[in-house]
Amino acid sequence: MDGWQTGPQGLFLVRNDRGELFYAKPYLYAAAAAPLVRIFESKGFFVFNSLILVSLLFISFLYLAQKLEGTSALAVAFLYYLFSTAYFFVFAIYTDLFIALIFLLALFFWRYDFSRSLAEMRKEEANVKKSPMRRGAPRRMKIGLFSRETFSRAIGLKIGSKMRDFSLSFLAFLSQGGNYLVASIFFGLSIYQKPPLAAFAGLMLLEMLFRRKLKATFVCSFLLVTALFLTSSVNFYQTGRWSPYSGDRMYVRSGQDLALTEENLQQEELQGVRTGVSIEGIAGQIAGNPLGWGSSPRILLPNLYYFLLGRQTGLLIYTFPAFLFLLLLGYKGNWKKSMLIGGGILAYVFFYLLYTPNN
């Protein structure tokens, strides 16, 4: 492949009942990047990852702009990603940025105040109609990013006006509960890519139940399961299993361009470049241990240490922006909210380590 002459440096593979081999990871990242890879070959991943990072920055800016002024919101969003490791993933063929994007979209549609945005756009629309500019009197006025004038000047009066009307209609749909429907779809895609993210989808559904939105909760649950079912059905068609993380999985470390035959795989296993992979959860890890479930702390605590520090830096350095945000939040007098968010992050880490202790 152009730009990668040494070949793959490691592939997760799974064998189905017919002896066929398939890629043993979620496929959405590769499928979404495929058009750009078709155009730019291996550099298409760089282009795709760059677009994802820009999208992450823009979505974060939109969310922060609800609480901060435009310049401050952009600065905070930019610094957040600058001090994270997101930039480095632009140059790697990893799914991390893609997972971050679809998960952020799920959170954005869940938590963003679309009613406020709709009210502001309608107010701006009314001000434009009352503007003396329509009667020929010159007047300086502030033009918003999503105003009718901005659309019209950018792509023409007629098309710009239609796009503006569509934006108003879509915002009205989202502000009337449609945001939960869209969030459910993105949560379904996120869970397929990373199953532990189901914890956040569960929180959204619980919130809807507490607000006595029973019908909406059912519809959102249906959409979430449907999105998860449709994406997982491809894996079921190929391997006979719903999850890409299940089955007879193996990790092939070879950098050679070998045909993936059974003979070659057995040879690589003897050379230590092919190993079996099993994700069975905490129960599978302690099965056969005389201490039974009592041995779970022995597994959890070393995993927590490795999670934070690792062989080199672990994830501690990656979470610096989050710690900085919590400190700033507490400094502003919101220590209770800061502790609640920090506790939620820690609870998710424990949940993740219990769910996939051998990751």
mmCIF file of C-alpha atoms in Angstrom:
data_model
loop_
_atom_site.group_PDB
_atom_site.id
_atom_site.type_symbol
_atom_site.label_atom_id
_atom_site.label_comp_id
_atom_site.label_asym_id
_atom_site.label_seq_id
_atom_site.Cartn_x
_atom_site.Cartn_y
_atom_site.Cartn_z
ATOM 1 C CA MET A 1 0.000 0.000 0.000
ATOM 2 C CA ASP A 2 1.340 3.438 -0.888
ATOM 3 C CA GLY A 3 3.210 4.963 2.039
ATOM 4 C CA TRP A 4 3.209 1.780 4.119
ATOM 5 C CA GLN A 5 5.807 -0.398 2.415
ATOM 6 C CA THR A 6 6.468 -2.505 5.526
ATOM 7 C CA GLY A 7 2.888 -3.723 5.580
ATOM 8 C CA PRO A 8 0.560 -3.861 8.599
ATOM 9 C CA GLN A 9 2.283 -3.834 11.973
ATOM 10 C CA GLY A 10 -0.515 -5.752 13.644
ATOM 11 C CA LEU A 11 -4.024 -6.938 12.772
ATOM 12 C CA PHE A 12 -6.860 -8.265 14.885
ATOM 13 C CA LEU A 13 -8.411 -11.158 12.991
ATOM 14 C CA VAL A 14 -11.283 -13.520 13.733
ATOM 15 C CA ARG A 15 -12.052 -16.918 12.222
ATOM 16 C CA ASN A 16 -15.651 -17.938 11.567
ATOM 17 C CA ASP A 17 -17.064 -21.478 11.566
ATOM 18 C CA ARG A 18 -16.161 -21.889 7.873
ATOM 19 C CA GLY A 19 -12.505 -21.117 8.572
ATOM 20 C CA GLU A 20 -12.639 -17.702 6.884
ATOM 21 C CA LEU A 21 -10.719 -14.777 8.375
ATOM 22 C CA PHE A 22 -12.176 -11.300 8.907
ATOM 23 C CA TYR A 23 -11.043 -8.073 10.515
ATOM 24 C CA ALA A 24 -11.870 -8.413 14.230
ATOM 25 C CA LYS A 25 -12.532 -4.767 15.009
ATOM 26 C CA PRO A 26 -15.494 -2.431 14.410
ATOM 27 C CA TYR A 27 -15.567 -1.375 10.765
ATOM 28 C CA LEU A 28 -17.283 2.039 10.898
ATOM 29 C CA TYR A 29 -14.035 4.023 10.939
ATOM 30 C CA ALA A 30 -12.694 2.217 7.880
ATOM 31 C CA ALA A 31 -16.042 2.490 6.075
ATOM 32 C CA ALA A 32 -16.322 6.231 6.754
ATOM 33 C CA ALA A 33 -12.734 6.868 5.642
ATOM 34 C CA ALA A 34 -13.019 4.680 2.519
ATOM 35 C CA PRO A 35 -14.084 7.449 0.059
ATOM 36 C CA LEU A 36 -11.118 9.631 1.017
ATOM 37 C CA VAL A 37 -8.754 6.655 0.946
ATOM 38 C CA ARG A 38 -10.076 5.907 -2.534
ATOM 39 C CA ILE A 39 -9.132 9.425 -3.630
ATOM 40 C CA PHE A 40 -5.922 10.060 -1.671
ATOM 41 C CA GLU A 41 -4.835 6.431 -1.070
ATOM 42 C CA SER A 42 -3.153 5.978 2.340
ATOM 43 C CA LYS A 43 -3.031 9.757 2.832
ATOM 44 C CA GLY A 44 -6.816 9.665 2.889
ATOM 45 C CA PHE A 45 -6.644 8.621 6.541
ATOM 46 C CA PHE A 46 -4.671 11.785 7.308
ATOM 47 C CA VAL A 47 -7.284 13.909 5.520
ATOM 48 C CA PHE A 48 -10.134 12.080 7.269
ATOM 49 C CA ASN A 49 -8.539 12.394 10.712
ATOM 50 C CA SER A 50 -7.877 16.094 10.103
ATOM 51 C CA LEU A 51 -11.533 16.664 9.220
ATOM 52 C CA ILE A 52 -12.562 14.812 12.371
ATOM 53 C CA LEU A 53 -10.333 17.000 14.547
ATOM 54 C CA VAL A 54 -11.748 20.174 12.981
ATOM 55 C CA SER A 55 -15.270 18.817 13.558
ATOM 56 C CA LEU A 56 -14.467 18.075 17.206
ATOM 57 C CA LEU A 57 -13.203 21.615 17.662
ATOM 58 C CA PHE A 58 -16.274 23.138 15.985
ATOM 59 C CA ILE A 59 -18.798 21.060 17.952
ATOM 60 C CA SER A 60 -17.010 21.843 21.214
ATOM 61 C CA PHE A 61 -17.063 25.534 20.314
ATOM 62 C CA LEU A 62 -20.813 25.445 19.632
ATOM 63 C CA TYR A 63 -21.479 23.825 22.999
ATOM 64 C CA LEU A 64 -19.215 26.185 24.953
ATOM 65 C CA ALA A 65 -20.686 29.214 23.163
ATOM 66 C CA GLN A 66 -23.863 28.678 25.202
ATOM 67 C CA LYS A 67 -21.983 29.665 28.356
ATOM 68 C CA LEU A 68 -19.100 31.799 27.086
ATOM 69 C CA GLU A 69 -18.597 34.582 24.574
ATOM 70 C CA GLY A 70 -17.631 33.493 21.088
ATOM 71 C CA THR A 71 -13.916 34.297 21.388
ATOM 72 C CA SER A 72 -13.618 32.740 24.850
ATOM 73 C CA ALA A 73 -15.497 29.613 23.756
ATOM 74 C CA LEU A 74 -13.201 29.160 20.764
ATOM 75 C CA ALA A 75 -10.100 29.714 22.907
ATOM 76 C CA VAL A 76 -11.171 27.169 25.527
ATOM 77 C CA ALA A 77 -12.036 24.572 22.885
ATOM 78 C CA PHE A 78 -8.763 25.158 21.045
ATOM 79 C CA LEU A 79 -6.661 24.926 24.225
ATOM 80 C CA TYR A 80 -8.488 21.780 25.309
ATOM 81 C CA TYR A 81 -7.533 19.910 22.154
ATOM 82 C CA LEU A 82 -4.097 21.544 22.004
ATOM 83 C CA PHE A 83 -3.153 20.164 25.435
ATOM 84 C CA SER A 84 -4.646 16.751 24.681
ATOM 85 C CA THR A 85 -3.175 14.045 22.462
ATOM 86 C CA ALA A 86 -5.881 14.438 19.804
ATOM 87 C CA TYR A 87 -3.428 16.134 17.440
ATOM 88 C CA PHE A 88 -1.130 13.102 17.367
ATOM 89 C CA PHE A 89 -3.956 10.762 16.377
ATOM 90 C CA VAL A 90 -4.315 12.712 13.132
ATOM 91 C CA PHE A 91 -1.207 10.908 11.905
ATOM 92 C CA ALA A 92 -2.227 7.417 13.056
ATOM 93 C CA ILE A 93 -4.694 4.943 11.563
ATOM 94 C CA TYR A 94 -6.531 4.526 14.857
ATOM 95 C CA THR A 95 -10.236 4.750 15.588
ATOM 96 C CA ASP A 96 -9.838 6.994 18.637
ATOM 97 C CA LEU A 97 -10.701 10.287 16.937
ATOM 98 C CA PHE A 98 -13.643 8.716 15.115
ATOM 99 C CA ILE A 99 -15.041 7.275 18.351
ATOM 100 C CA ALA A 100 -14.567 10.672 19.994
ATOM 101 C CA LEU A 101 -16.547 12.326 17.182
ATOM 102 C CA ILE A 102 -19.610 10.070 17.182
ATOM 103 C CA PHE A 103 -19.652 10.017 20.992
ATOM 104 C CA LEU A 104 -19.342 13.806 21.174
ATOM 105 C CA LEU A 105 -22.208 14.108 18.689
ATOM 106 C CA ALA A 106 -24.315 11.885 20.949
ATOM 107 C CA LEU A 107 -23.510 14.044 23.980
ATOM 108 C CA PHE A 108 -24.003 17.249 21.990
ATOM 109 C CA PHE A 109 -27.493 16.373 20.776
ATOM 110 C CA TRP A 110 -28.368 15.153 24.264
ATOM 111 C CA ARG A 111 -27.178 18.173 26.273
ATOM 112 C CA TYR A 112 -27.227 21.144 23.891
ATOM 113 C CA ASP A 113 -29.996 23.710 24.460
ATOM 114 C CA PHE A 114 -31.582 23.819 21.010
ATOM 115 C CA SER A 115 -34.602 25.778 22.286
ATOM 116 C CA ARG A 116 -32.342 28.688 23.128
ATOM 117 C CA SER A 117 -30.693 28.608 19.707
ATOM 118 C CA LEU A 118 -34.090 28.493 18.004
ATOM 119 C CA ALA A 119 -35.333 31.493 19.984
ATOM 120 C CA GLU A 120 -32.207 33.477 19.089
ATOM 121 C CA MET A 121 -32.541 32.658 15.387
ATOM 122 C CA ARG A 122 -36.218 33.618 15.336
ATOM 123 C CA LYS A 123 -35.433 36.863 17.135
ATOM 124 C CA GLU A 124 -32.707 37.616 14.617
ATOM 125 C CA GLU A 125 -35.125 36.785 11.784
ATOM 126 C CA ALA A 126 -37.669 39.236 13.178
ATOM 127 C CA ASN A 127 -35.033 41.960 13.541
ATOM 128 C CA VAL A 128 -33.946 41.482 9.935
ATOM 129 C CA LYS A 129 -37.532 41.889 8.707
ATOM 130 C CA LYS A 130 -37.891 45.121 10.710
ATOM 131 C CA SER A 131 -34.536 46.440 9.563
ATOM 132 C CA PRO A 132 -34.617 49.777 7.732
ATOM 133 C CA MET A 133 -32.101 48.245 5.308
ATOM 134 C CA ARG A 134 -35.120 46.803 3.505
ATOM 135 C CA ARG A 135 -36.400 50.329 2.917
ATOM 136 C CA GLY A 136 -33.093 51.500 1.504
ATOM 137 C CA ALA A 137 -31.769 53.241 4.602
ATOM 138 C CA PRO A 138 -28.140 52.220 5.118
ATOM 139 C CA ARG A 139 -27.483 50.858 8.602
ATOM 140 C CA ARG A 140 -24.706 48.787 10.137
ATOM 141 C CA MET A 141 -26.011 45.653 11.770
ATOM 142 C CA LYS A 142 -24.463 42.526 13.187
ATOM 143 C CA ILE A 143 -24.817 39.503 10.912
ATOM 144 C CA GLY A 144 -24.784 36.114 12.623
ATOM 145 C CA LEU A 145 -23.013 33.015 11.397
ATOM 146 C CA PHE A 146 -26.307 31.298 10.560
ATOM 147 C CA SER A 147 -28.241 34.391 9.491
ATOM 148 C CA ARG A 148 -30.131 34.546 6.212
ATOM 149 C CA GLU A 149 -27.703 37.217 4.966
ATOM 150 C CA THR A 150 -24.680 35.004 5.636
ATOM 151 C CA PHE A 151 -26.170 32.089 3.701
ATOM 152 C CA SER A 152 -27.313 34.361 0.879
ATOM 153 C CA ARG A 153 -23.980 36.090 0.413
ATOM 154 C CA ALA A 154 -22.099 32.795 0.528
ATOM 155 C CA ILE A 155 -24.097 30.688 -1.927
ATOM 156 C CA GLY A 156 -26.706 32.919 -3.481
ATOM 157 C CA LEU A 157 -29.954 34.485 -2.367
ATOM 158 C CA LYS A 158 -32.404 31.714 -3.264
ATOM 159 C CA ILE A 159 -30.368 28.720 -2.050
ATOM 160 C CA GLY A 160 -29.177 30.584 1.036
ATOM 161 C CA SER A 161 -32.743 31.444 2.009
ATOM 162 C CA LYS A 162 -33.833 27.805 1.646
ATOM 163 C CA MET A 163 -30.915 26.596 3.761
ATOM 164 C CA ARG A 164 -31.842 29.143 6.411
ATOM 165 C CA ASP A 165 -35.451 27.921 6.418
ATOM 166 C CA PHE A 166 -34.276 24.313 6.676
ATOM 167 C CA SER A 167 -32.041 25.245 9.625
ATOM 168 C CA LEU A 168 -35.001 26.819 11.415
ATOM 169 C CA SER A 169 -37.176 23.756 10.784
ATOM 170 C CA PHE A 170 -34.452 21.376 11.945
ATOM 171 C CA LEU A 171 -33.826 23.420 15.094
ATOM 172 C CA ALA A 172 -37.566 23.386 15.817
ATOM 173 C CA PHE A 173 -37.543 19.584 15.477
ATOM 174 C CA LEU A 174 -34.556 19.256 17.821
ATOM 175 C CA SER A 175 -35.966 21.666 20.405
ATOM 176 C CA GLN A 176 -39.202 19.634 20.617
ATOM 177 C CA GLY A 177 -37.450 16.426 21.671
ATOM 178 C CA GLY A 178 -35.924 15.415 18.368
ATOM 179 C CA ASN A 179 -32.468 15.904 19.880
ATOM 180 C CA TYR A 180 -32.981 12.746 21.963
ATOM 181 C CA LEU A 181 -33.829 10.783 18.822
ATOM 182 C CA VAL A 182 -30.663 11.892 17.032
ATOM 183 C CA ALA A 183 -28.568 11.325 20.166
ATOM 184 C CA SER A 184 -29.926 7.779 20.438
ATOM 185 C CA ILE A 185 -28.692 6.939 16.936
ATOM 186 C CA PHE A 186 -25.207 8.244 17.677
ATOM 187 C CA PHE A 187 -25.200 6.411 21.008
ATOM 188 C CA GLY A 188 -26.014 3.193 19.152
ATOM 189 C CA LEU A 189 -23.073 3.748 16.797
ATOM 190 C CA SER A 190 -20.822 4.629 19.741
ATOM 191 C CA ILE A 191 -21.757 1.468 21.627
ATOM 192 C CA TYR A 192 -20.964 -0.630 18.574
ATOM 193 C CA GLN A 193 -17.528 0.963 18.353
ATOM 194 C CA LYS A 194 -16.886 0.909 22.117
ATOM 195 C CA PRO A 195 -19.385 -1.130 24.202
ATOM 196 C CA PRO A 196 -18.607 0.508 27.606
ATOM 197 C CA LEU A 197 -20.102 3.764 26.282
ATOM 198 C CA ALA A 198 -23.472 2.125 26.911
ATOM 199 C CA ALA A 199 -23.185 3.560 30.422
ATOM 200 C CA PHE A 200 -23.733 7.088 29.066
ATOM 201 C CA ALA A 201 -26.661 6.024 26.899
ATOM 202 C CA GLY A 202 -28.205 4.478 29.997
ATOM 203 C CA LEU A 203 -27.923 7.808 31.810
ATOM 204 C CA MET A 204 -29.811 9.568 29.011
ATOM 205 C CA LEU A 205 -32.616 7.003 29.098
ATOM 206 C CA LEU A 206 -32.790 7.228 32.905
ATOM 207 C CA GLU A 207 -33.086 11.004 32.669
ATOM 208 C CA MET A 208 -36.008 10.622 30.274
ATOM 209 C CA LEU A 209 -37.684 8.141 32.617
ATOM 210 C CA PHE A 210 -37.316 10.493 35.581
ATOM 211 C CA ARG A 211 -38.988 13.183 33.492
ATOM 212 C CA ARG A 212 -41.846 10.752 32.830
ATOM 213 C CA LYS A 213 -41.239 10.679 29.079
ATOM 214 C CA LEU A 214 -42.195 7.026 28.774
ATOM 215 C CA LYS A 215 -43.144 7.051 25.094
ATOM 216 C CA ALA A 216 -40.034 9.021 24.139
ATOM 217 C CA THR A 217 -37.885 6.640 26.188
ATOM 218 C CA PHE A 218 -39.299 3.673 24.292
ATOM 219 C CA VAL A 219 -38.757 5.338 20.901
ATOM 220 C CA CYS A 220 -35.183 6.350 21.776
ATOM 221 C CA SER A 221 -34.425 2.851 23.050
ATOM 222 C CA PHE A 222 -35.775 1.423 19.804
ATOM 223 C CA LEU A 223 -33.621 3.766 17.691
ATOM 224 C CA LEU A 224 -30.535 2.996 19.767
ATOM 225 C CA VAL A 225 -31.025 -0.760 19.489
ATOM 226 C CA THR A 226 -31.798 -0.446 15.766
ATOM 227 C CA ALA A 227 -28.564 1.466 15.094
ATOM 228 C CA LEU A 228 -26.632 -1.104 17.112
ATOM 229 C CA PHE A 229 -28.407 -3.996 15.369
ATOM 230 C CA LEU A 230 -27.796 -2.704 11.839
ATOM 231 C CA THR A 231 -24.084 -2.133 12.418
ATOM 232 C CA SER A 232 -23.632 -5.443 14.239
ATOM 233 C CA SER A 233 -25.505 -7.395 11.560
ATOM 234 C CA VAL A 234 -22.520 -7.020 9.219
ATOM 235 C CA ASN A 235 -20.343 -8.825 11.757
ATOM 236 C CA PHE A 236 -23.023 -11.471 12.217
ATOM 237 C CA TYR A 237 -23.164 -12.039 8.458
ATOM 238 C CA GLN A 238 -19.392 -12.472 8.272
ATOM 239 C CA THR A 239 -18.554 -14.364 11.451
ATOM 240 C CA GLY A 240 -21.852 -15.570 12.907
ATOM 241 C CA ARG A 241 -21.358 -13.347 15.989
ATOM 242 C CA TRP A 242 -22.905 -9.987 16.751
ATOM 243 C CA SER A 243 -19.877 -8.410 18.392
ATOM 244 C CA PRO A 244 -16.582 -7.831 16.551
ATOM 245 C CA TYR A 245 -14.857 -8.445 19.887
ATOM 246 C CA SER A 246 -16.101 -12.028 20.272
ATOM 247 C CA GLY A 247 -15.148 -15.340 18.704
ATOM 248 C CA ASP A 248 -11.813 -16.947 17.862
ATOM 249 C CA ARG A 249 -9.849 -13.692 17.739
ATOM 250 C CA MET A 250 -6.120 -13.434 17.162
ATOM 251 C CA TYR A 251 -3.556 -10.688 16.931
ATOM 252 C CA VAL A 252 -1.055 -11.051 14.083
ATOM 253 C CA ARG A 253 2.026 -8.891 14.646
ATOM 254 C CA SER A 254 3.853 -9.766 11.436
ATOM 255 C CA GLY A 255 5.060 -6.905 9.297
ATOM 256 C CA GLN A 256 5.480 -9.193 6.314
ATOM 257 C CA ASP A 257 3.063 -9.286 3.409
ATOM 258 C CA LEU A 258 2.040 -12.907 4.054
ATOM 259 C CA ALA A 259 -1.015 -14.668 2.733
ATOM 260 C CA LEU A 260 -3.275 -15.267 5.722
ATOM 261 C CA THR A 261 -3.419 -19.042 5.341
ATOM 262 C CA GLU A 262 -3.753 -21.474 8.220
ATOM 263 C CA GLU A 263 -0.194 -22.695 7.612
ATOM 264 C CA ASN A 264 1.250 -19.179 7.811
ATOM 265 C CA LEU A 265 -0.791 -18.364 10.908
ATOM 266 C CA GLN A 266 0.432 -21.519 12.665
ATOM 267 C CA GLN A 267 4.015 -20.647 11.711
ATOM 268 C CA GLU A 268 3.589 -17.130 13.075
ATOM 269 C CA GLU A 269 2.146 -18.519 16.298
ATOM 270 C CA LEU A 270 5.301 -20.593 16.777
ATOM 271 C CA GLN A 271 7.368 -17.452 16.229
ATOM 272 C CA GLY A 272 5.378 -15.541 18.839
ATOM 273 C CA VAL A 273 3.876 -13.055 16.413
ATOM 274 C CA ARG A 274 0.365 -14.470 16.537
ATOM 275 C CA THR A 275 -1.491 -14.700 19.843
ATOM 276 C CA GLY A 276 -5.025 -15.555 20.812
ATOM 277 C CA VAL A 277 -7.202 -12.796 22.202
ATOM 278 C CA SER A 278 -10.173 -13.298 24.499
ATOM 279 C CA ILE A 279 -12.392 -10.674 26.097
ATOM 280 C CA GLU A 280 -14.569 -12.445 28.632
ATOM 281 C CA GLY A 281 -15.024 -9.786 31.288
ATOM 282 C CA ILE A 282 -14.019 -10.035 34.925
ATOM 283 C CA ALA A 283 -15.782 -13.390 35.384
ATOM 284 C CA GLY A 284 -13.625 -15.045 32.741
ATOM 285 C CA GLN A 285 -10.469 -13.587 34.224
ATOM 286 C CA ILE A 286 -10.994 -15.158 37.660
ATOM 287 C CA ALA A 287 -12.631 -18.411 36.530
ATOM 288 C CA GLY A 288 -10.923 -21.393 38.126
ATOM 289 C CA ASN A 289 -9.373 -19.253 40.854
ATOM 290 C CA PRO A 290 -10.006 -20.752 44.332
ATOM 291 C CA LEU A 291 -10.724 -17.282 45.681
ATOM 292 C CA GLY A 292 -13.525 -16.766 43.140
ATOM 293 C CA TRP A 293 -14.908 -13.239 43.027
ATOM 294 C CA GLY A 294 -12.839 -12.323 46.060
ATOM 295 C CA SER A 295 -9.802 -12.056 43.801
ATOM 296 C CA SER A 296 -11.283 -9.185 41.775
ATOM 297 C CA PRO A 297 -9.437 -6.465 43.762
ATOM 298 C CA ARG A 298 -6.166 -8.142 42.847
ATOM 299 C CA ILE A 299 -7.067 -7.706 39.188
ATOM 300 C CA LEU A 300 -8.704 -4.295 39.441
ATOM 301 C CA LEU A 301 -5.994 -2.433 41.344
ATOM 302 C CA PRO A 302 -3.076 -3.477 39.096
ATOM 303 C CA ASN A 303 -5.233 -2.658 36.073
ATOM 304 C CA LEU A 304 -6.013 0.770 37.525
ATOM 305 C CA TYR A 305 -2.299 1.405 38.048
ATOM 306 C CA TYR A 306 -1.526 0.303 34.489
ATOM 307 C CA PHE A 307 -4.443 2.356 33.158
ATOM 308 C CA LEU A 308 -3.118 5.566 34.751
ATOM 309 C CA LEU A 309 0.657 5.048 34.487
ATOM 310 C CA GLY A 310 1.197 2.214 32.018
ATOM 311 C CA ARG A 311 4.565 1.087 30.742
ATOM 312 C CA GLN A 312 5.426 4.666 29.767
ATOM 313 C CA THR A 313 2.892 7.390 30.611
ATOM 314 C CA GLY A 314 -0.438 5.592 30.707
ATOM 315 C CA LEU A 315 -3.603 7.645 30.357
ATOM 316 C CA LEU A 316 -2.720 10.106 33.126
ATOM 317 C CA ILE A 317 -1.078 12.535 30.708
ATOM 318 C CA TYR A 318 -3.999 12.199 28.290
ATOM 319 C CA THR A 319 -6.500 13.367 30.912
ATOM 320 C CA PHE A 320 -4.685 16.616 31.753
ATOM 321 C CA PRO A 321 -7.302 18.822 30.007
ATOM 322 C CA ALA A 322 -10.075 17.154 32.006
ATOM 323 C CA PHE A 323 -8.245 17.687 35.310
ATOM 324 C CA LEU A 324 -7.577 21.305 34.342
ATOM 325 C CA PHE A 325 -11.257 21.816 33.535
ATOM 326 C CA LEU A 326 -12.323 20.361 36.901
ATOM 327 C CA LEU A 327 -9.862 22.599 38.758
ATOM 328 C CA LEU A 328 -11.106 25.686 36.931
ATOM 329 C CA LEU A 329 -14.693 24.673 37.615
ATOM 330 C CA GLY A 330 -13.936 24.335 41.319
ATOM 331 C CA TYR A 331 -12.022 27.621 41.357
ATOM 332 C CA LYS A 332 -15.172 29.328 40.075
ATOM 333 C CA GLY A 333 -17.012 28.055 43.156
ATOM 334 C CA ASN A 334 -18.545 24.916 41.638
ATOM 335 C CA TRP A 335 -16.617 22.369 43.697
ATOM 336 C CA LYS A 336 -19.725 20.231 44.144
ATOM 337 C CA LYS A 337 -20.252 19.978 40.389
ATOM 338 C CA SER A 338 -16.514 19.449 39.866
ATOM 339 C CA MET A 339 -16.453 16.548 42.345
ATOM 340 C CA LEU A 340 -19.572 15.053 40.748
ATOM 341 C CA ILE A 341 -18.043 15.118 37.248
ATOM 342 C CA GLY A 342 -14.720 13.783 38.538
ATOM 343 C CA GLY A 343 -16.508 10.989 40.376
ATOM 344 C CA GLY A 344 -18.398 10.102 37.217
ATOM 345 C CA ILE A 345 -15.156 9.874 35.239
ATOM 346 C CA LEU A 346 -13.579 7.663 37.905
ATOM 347 C CA ALA A 347 -16.677 5.446 38.029
ATOM 348 C CA TYR A 348 -16.493 5.005 34.252
ATOM 349 C CA VAL A 349 -12.810 4.017 34.494
ATOM 350 C CA PHE A 350 -13.678 1.328 37.058
ATOM 351 C CA PHE A 351 -16.573 0.165 34.892
ATOM 352 C CA TYR A 352 -14.291 -0.054 31.856
ATOM 353 C CA LEU A 353 -11.629 -2.020 33.747
ATOM 354 C CA LEU A 354 -14.235 -4.466 35.035
ATOM 355 C CA TYR A 355 -15.788 -4.847 31.594
ATOM 356 C CA THR A 356 -12.544 -5.416 29.679
ATOM 357 C CA PRO A 357 -9.821 -6.194 32.245
ATOM 358 C CA ASN A 358 -7.465 -7.628 29.625
ATOM 359 C CA ASN A 359 -7.597 -4.694 27.187
#
